[in-house]
PDB file of C-alpha atoms and ligand atoms in Angstrom:
ATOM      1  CA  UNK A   1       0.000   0.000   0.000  1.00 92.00           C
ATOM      2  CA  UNK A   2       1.166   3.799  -0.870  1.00 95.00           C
ATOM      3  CA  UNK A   3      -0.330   6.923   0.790  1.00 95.00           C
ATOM      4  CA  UNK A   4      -1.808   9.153  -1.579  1.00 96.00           C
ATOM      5  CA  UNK A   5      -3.356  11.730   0.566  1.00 95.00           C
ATOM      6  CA  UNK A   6      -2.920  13.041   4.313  1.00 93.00           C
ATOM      7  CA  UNK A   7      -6.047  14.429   5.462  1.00 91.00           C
ATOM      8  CA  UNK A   8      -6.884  16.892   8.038  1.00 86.00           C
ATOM      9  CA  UNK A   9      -9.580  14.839   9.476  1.00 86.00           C
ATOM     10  CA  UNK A  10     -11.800  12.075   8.793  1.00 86.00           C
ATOM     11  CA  UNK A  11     -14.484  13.564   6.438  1.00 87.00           C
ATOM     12  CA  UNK A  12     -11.782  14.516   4.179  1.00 91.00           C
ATOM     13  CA  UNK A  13     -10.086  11.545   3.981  1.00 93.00           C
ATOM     14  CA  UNK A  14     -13.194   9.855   3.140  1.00 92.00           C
ATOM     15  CA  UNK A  15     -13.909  12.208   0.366  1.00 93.00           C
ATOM     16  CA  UNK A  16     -10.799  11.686  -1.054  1.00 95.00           C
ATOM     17  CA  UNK A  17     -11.232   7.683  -0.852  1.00 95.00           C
ATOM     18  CA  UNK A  18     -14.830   8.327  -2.657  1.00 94.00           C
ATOM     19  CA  UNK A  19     -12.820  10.109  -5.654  1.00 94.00           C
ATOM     20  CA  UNK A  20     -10.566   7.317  -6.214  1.00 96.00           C
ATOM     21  CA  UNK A  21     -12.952   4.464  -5.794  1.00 95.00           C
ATOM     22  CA  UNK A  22     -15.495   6.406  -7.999  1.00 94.00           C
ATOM     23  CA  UNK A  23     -12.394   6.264 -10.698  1.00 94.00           C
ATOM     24  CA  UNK A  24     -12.211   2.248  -9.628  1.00 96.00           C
ATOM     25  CA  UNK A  25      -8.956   2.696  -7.562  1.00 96.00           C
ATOM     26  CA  UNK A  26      -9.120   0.650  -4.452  1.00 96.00           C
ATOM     27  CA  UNK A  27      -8.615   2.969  -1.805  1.00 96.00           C
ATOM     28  CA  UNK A  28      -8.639   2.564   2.030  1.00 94.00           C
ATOM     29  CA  UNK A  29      -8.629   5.249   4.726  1.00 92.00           C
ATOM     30  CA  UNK A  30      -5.857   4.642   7.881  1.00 88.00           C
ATOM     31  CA  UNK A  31      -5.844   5.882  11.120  1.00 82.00           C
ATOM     32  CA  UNK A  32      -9.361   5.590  11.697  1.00 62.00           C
ATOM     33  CA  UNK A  33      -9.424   3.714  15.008  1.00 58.00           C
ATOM     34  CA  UNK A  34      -6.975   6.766  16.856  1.00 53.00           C
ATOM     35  CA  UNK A  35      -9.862   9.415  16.090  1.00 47.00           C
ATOM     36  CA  UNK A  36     -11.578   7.940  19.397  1.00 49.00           C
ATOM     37  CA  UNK A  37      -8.425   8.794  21.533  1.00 51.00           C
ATOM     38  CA  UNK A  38      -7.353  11.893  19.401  1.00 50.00           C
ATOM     39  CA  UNK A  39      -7.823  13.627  22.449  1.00 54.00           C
ATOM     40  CA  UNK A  40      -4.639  12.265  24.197  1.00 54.00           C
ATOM     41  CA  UNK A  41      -2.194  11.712  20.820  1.00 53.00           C
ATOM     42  CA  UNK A  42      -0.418  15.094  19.875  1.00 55.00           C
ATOM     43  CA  UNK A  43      -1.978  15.745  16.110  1.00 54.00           C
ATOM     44  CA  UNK A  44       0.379  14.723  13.979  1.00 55.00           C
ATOM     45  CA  UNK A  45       0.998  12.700  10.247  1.00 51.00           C
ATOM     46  CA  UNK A  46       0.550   9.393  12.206  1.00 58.00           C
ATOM     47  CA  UNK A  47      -2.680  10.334  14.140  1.00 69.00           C
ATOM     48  CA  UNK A  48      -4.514  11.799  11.227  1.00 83.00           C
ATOM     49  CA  UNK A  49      -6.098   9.848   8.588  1.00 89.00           C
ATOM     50  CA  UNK A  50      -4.471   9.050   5.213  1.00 92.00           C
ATOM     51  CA  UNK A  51      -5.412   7.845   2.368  1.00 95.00           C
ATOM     52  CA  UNK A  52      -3.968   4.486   1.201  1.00 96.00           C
ATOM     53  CA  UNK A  53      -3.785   3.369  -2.228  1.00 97.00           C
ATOM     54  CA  UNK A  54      -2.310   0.022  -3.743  1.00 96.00           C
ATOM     55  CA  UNK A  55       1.281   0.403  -5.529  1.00 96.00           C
ATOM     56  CA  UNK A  56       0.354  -0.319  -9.079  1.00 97.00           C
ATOM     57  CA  UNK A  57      -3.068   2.082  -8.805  1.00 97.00           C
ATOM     58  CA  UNK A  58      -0.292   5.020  -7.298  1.00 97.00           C
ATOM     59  CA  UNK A  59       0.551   6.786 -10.401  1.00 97.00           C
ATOM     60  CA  UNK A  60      -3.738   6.334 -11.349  1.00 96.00           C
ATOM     61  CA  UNK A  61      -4.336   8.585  -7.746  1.00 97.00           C
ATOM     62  CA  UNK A  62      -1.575  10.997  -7.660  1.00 96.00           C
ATOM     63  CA  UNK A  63      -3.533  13.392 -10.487  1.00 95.00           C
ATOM     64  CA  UNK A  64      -6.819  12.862  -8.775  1.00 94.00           C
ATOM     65  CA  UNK A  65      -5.308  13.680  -5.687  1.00 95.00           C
ATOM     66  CA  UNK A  66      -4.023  17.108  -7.146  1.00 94.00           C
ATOM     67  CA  UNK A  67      -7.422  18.054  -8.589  1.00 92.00           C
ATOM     68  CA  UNK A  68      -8.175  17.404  -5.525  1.00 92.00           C
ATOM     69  CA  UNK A  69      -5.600  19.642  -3.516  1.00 90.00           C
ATOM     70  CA  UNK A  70      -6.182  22.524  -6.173  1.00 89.00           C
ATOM     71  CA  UNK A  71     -10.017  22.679  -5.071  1.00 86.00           C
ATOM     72  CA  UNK A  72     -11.218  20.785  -8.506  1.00 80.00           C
ATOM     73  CA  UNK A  73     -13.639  19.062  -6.261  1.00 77.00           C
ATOM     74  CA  UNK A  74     -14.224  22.089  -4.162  1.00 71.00           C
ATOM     75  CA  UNK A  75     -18.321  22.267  -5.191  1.00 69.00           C
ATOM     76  CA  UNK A  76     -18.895  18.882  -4.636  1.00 66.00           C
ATOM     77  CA  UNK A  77     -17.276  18.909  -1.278  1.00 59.00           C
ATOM     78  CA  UNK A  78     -19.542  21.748  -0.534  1.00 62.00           C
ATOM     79  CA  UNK A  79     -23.007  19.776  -1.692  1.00 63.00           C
ATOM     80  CA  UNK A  80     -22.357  17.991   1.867  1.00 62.00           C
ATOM     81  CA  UNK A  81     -24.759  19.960   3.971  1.00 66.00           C
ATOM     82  CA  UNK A  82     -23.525  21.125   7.506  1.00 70.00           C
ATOM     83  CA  UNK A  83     -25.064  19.302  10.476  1.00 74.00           C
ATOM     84  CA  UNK A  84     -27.834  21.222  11.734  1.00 82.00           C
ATOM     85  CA  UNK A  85     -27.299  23.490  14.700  1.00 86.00           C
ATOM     86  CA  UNK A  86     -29.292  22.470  17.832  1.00 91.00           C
ATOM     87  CA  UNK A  87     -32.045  24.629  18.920  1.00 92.00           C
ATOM     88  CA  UNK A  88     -33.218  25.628  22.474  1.00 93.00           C
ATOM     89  CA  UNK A  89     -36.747  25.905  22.566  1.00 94.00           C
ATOM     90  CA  UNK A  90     -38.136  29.362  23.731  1.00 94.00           C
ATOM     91  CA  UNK A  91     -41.033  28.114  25.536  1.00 96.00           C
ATOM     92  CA  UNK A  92     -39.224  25.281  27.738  1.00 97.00           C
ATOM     93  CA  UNK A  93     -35.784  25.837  27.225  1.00 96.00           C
ATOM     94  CA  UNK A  94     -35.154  22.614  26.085  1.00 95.00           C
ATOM     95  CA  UNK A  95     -32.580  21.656  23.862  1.00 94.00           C
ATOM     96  CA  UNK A  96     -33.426  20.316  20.090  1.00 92.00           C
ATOM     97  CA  UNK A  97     -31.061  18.873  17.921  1.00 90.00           C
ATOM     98  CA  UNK A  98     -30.931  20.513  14.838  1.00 88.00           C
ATOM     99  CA  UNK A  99     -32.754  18.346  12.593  1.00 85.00           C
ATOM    100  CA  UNK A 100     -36.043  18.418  15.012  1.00 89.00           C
ATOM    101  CA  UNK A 101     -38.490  21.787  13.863  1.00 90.00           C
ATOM    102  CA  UNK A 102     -40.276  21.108  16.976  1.00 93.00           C
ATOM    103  CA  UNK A 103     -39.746  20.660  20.499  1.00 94.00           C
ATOM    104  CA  UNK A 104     -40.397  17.164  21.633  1.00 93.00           C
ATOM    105  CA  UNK A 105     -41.169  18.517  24.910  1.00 95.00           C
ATOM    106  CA  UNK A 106     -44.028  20.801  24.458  1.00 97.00           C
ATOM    107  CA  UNK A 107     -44.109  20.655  20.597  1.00 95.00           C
ATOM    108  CA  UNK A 108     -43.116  24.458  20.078  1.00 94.00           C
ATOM    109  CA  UNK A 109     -41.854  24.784  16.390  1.00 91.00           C
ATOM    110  CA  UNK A 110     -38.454  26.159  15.860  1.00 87.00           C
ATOM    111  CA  UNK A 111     -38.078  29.732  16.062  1.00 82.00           C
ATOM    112  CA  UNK A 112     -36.158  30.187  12.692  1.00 70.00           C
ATOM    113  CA  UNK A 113     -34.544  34.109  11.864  1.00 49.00           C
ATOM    114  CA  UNK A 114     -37.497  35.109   9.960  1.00 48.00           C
ATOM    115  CA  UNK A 115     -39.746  35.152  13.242  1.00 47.00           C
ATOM    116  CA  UNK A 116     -37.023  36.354  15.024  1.00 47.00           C
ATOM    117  CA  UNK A 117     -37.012  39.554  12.448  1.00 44.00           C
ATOM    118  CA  UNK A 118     -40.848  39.994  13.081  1.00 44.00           C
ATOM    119  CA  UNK A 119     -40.324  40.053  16.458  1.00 42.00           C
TER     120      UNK A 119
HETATM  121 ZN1   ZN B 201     -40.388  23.025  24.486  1.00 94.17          ZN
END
């Protein structure tokens, strides 16, 4: 196996792994299993994720790679919607995770900007 790619965390690396498998290039992502105890490893090339590629698909990845790196990809990468932002709601002061438009609790919808505006 040959790294192709170091990645700055996990989404990326797994975007870059997409790319190459979408151009059939076997592709694996390492370092994986340390994002649990990233919290006591200094950040560095061996806790982040990487990309891994097999020898004879290396000089296949390398260009995708830098498409990649020069922001080829950059729109696609940005079709990946945010998580949404939890909520508290204004009538219990519970908090909603973002994907809920109304509180569980007492069924309040979401207070999005536009009401705020209004207000
Ligand atoms: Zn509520």
């Amino acid at each position: 196996m040959k790294k192709v790619y170091g990645a700055r965390d996990l989404m990326e690396a797994h975007f870059v792994r997409c790319l190459l498998e979408r151009e059939g290039i076997k592709a694996a992502v390492l370092g994986e299993m340390l994002g649990t105890a990233r919290g006591e490893l200094p950040l560095t090339q061996q806790t982040l994720p990487s990309v891994w590629v097999k020898p004879e698909d290396f000089e296949r990845a390398m260009p995708l790679v830098d498409q990649y790196e020069a922001g080829y990809f950059a729109d696609e990468a940005e079709d990946v919607p945010p998580p949404p932002e939890p909520w508290i709601c204004p009538n219990c002061s519970e908090q909603i995770e973002g994907q809920f438009t109304h509180c569980w609790k007492c069924q309040t919808s979401c207070p999005d900007d536009d009401t705020l505006d209004s207000l």
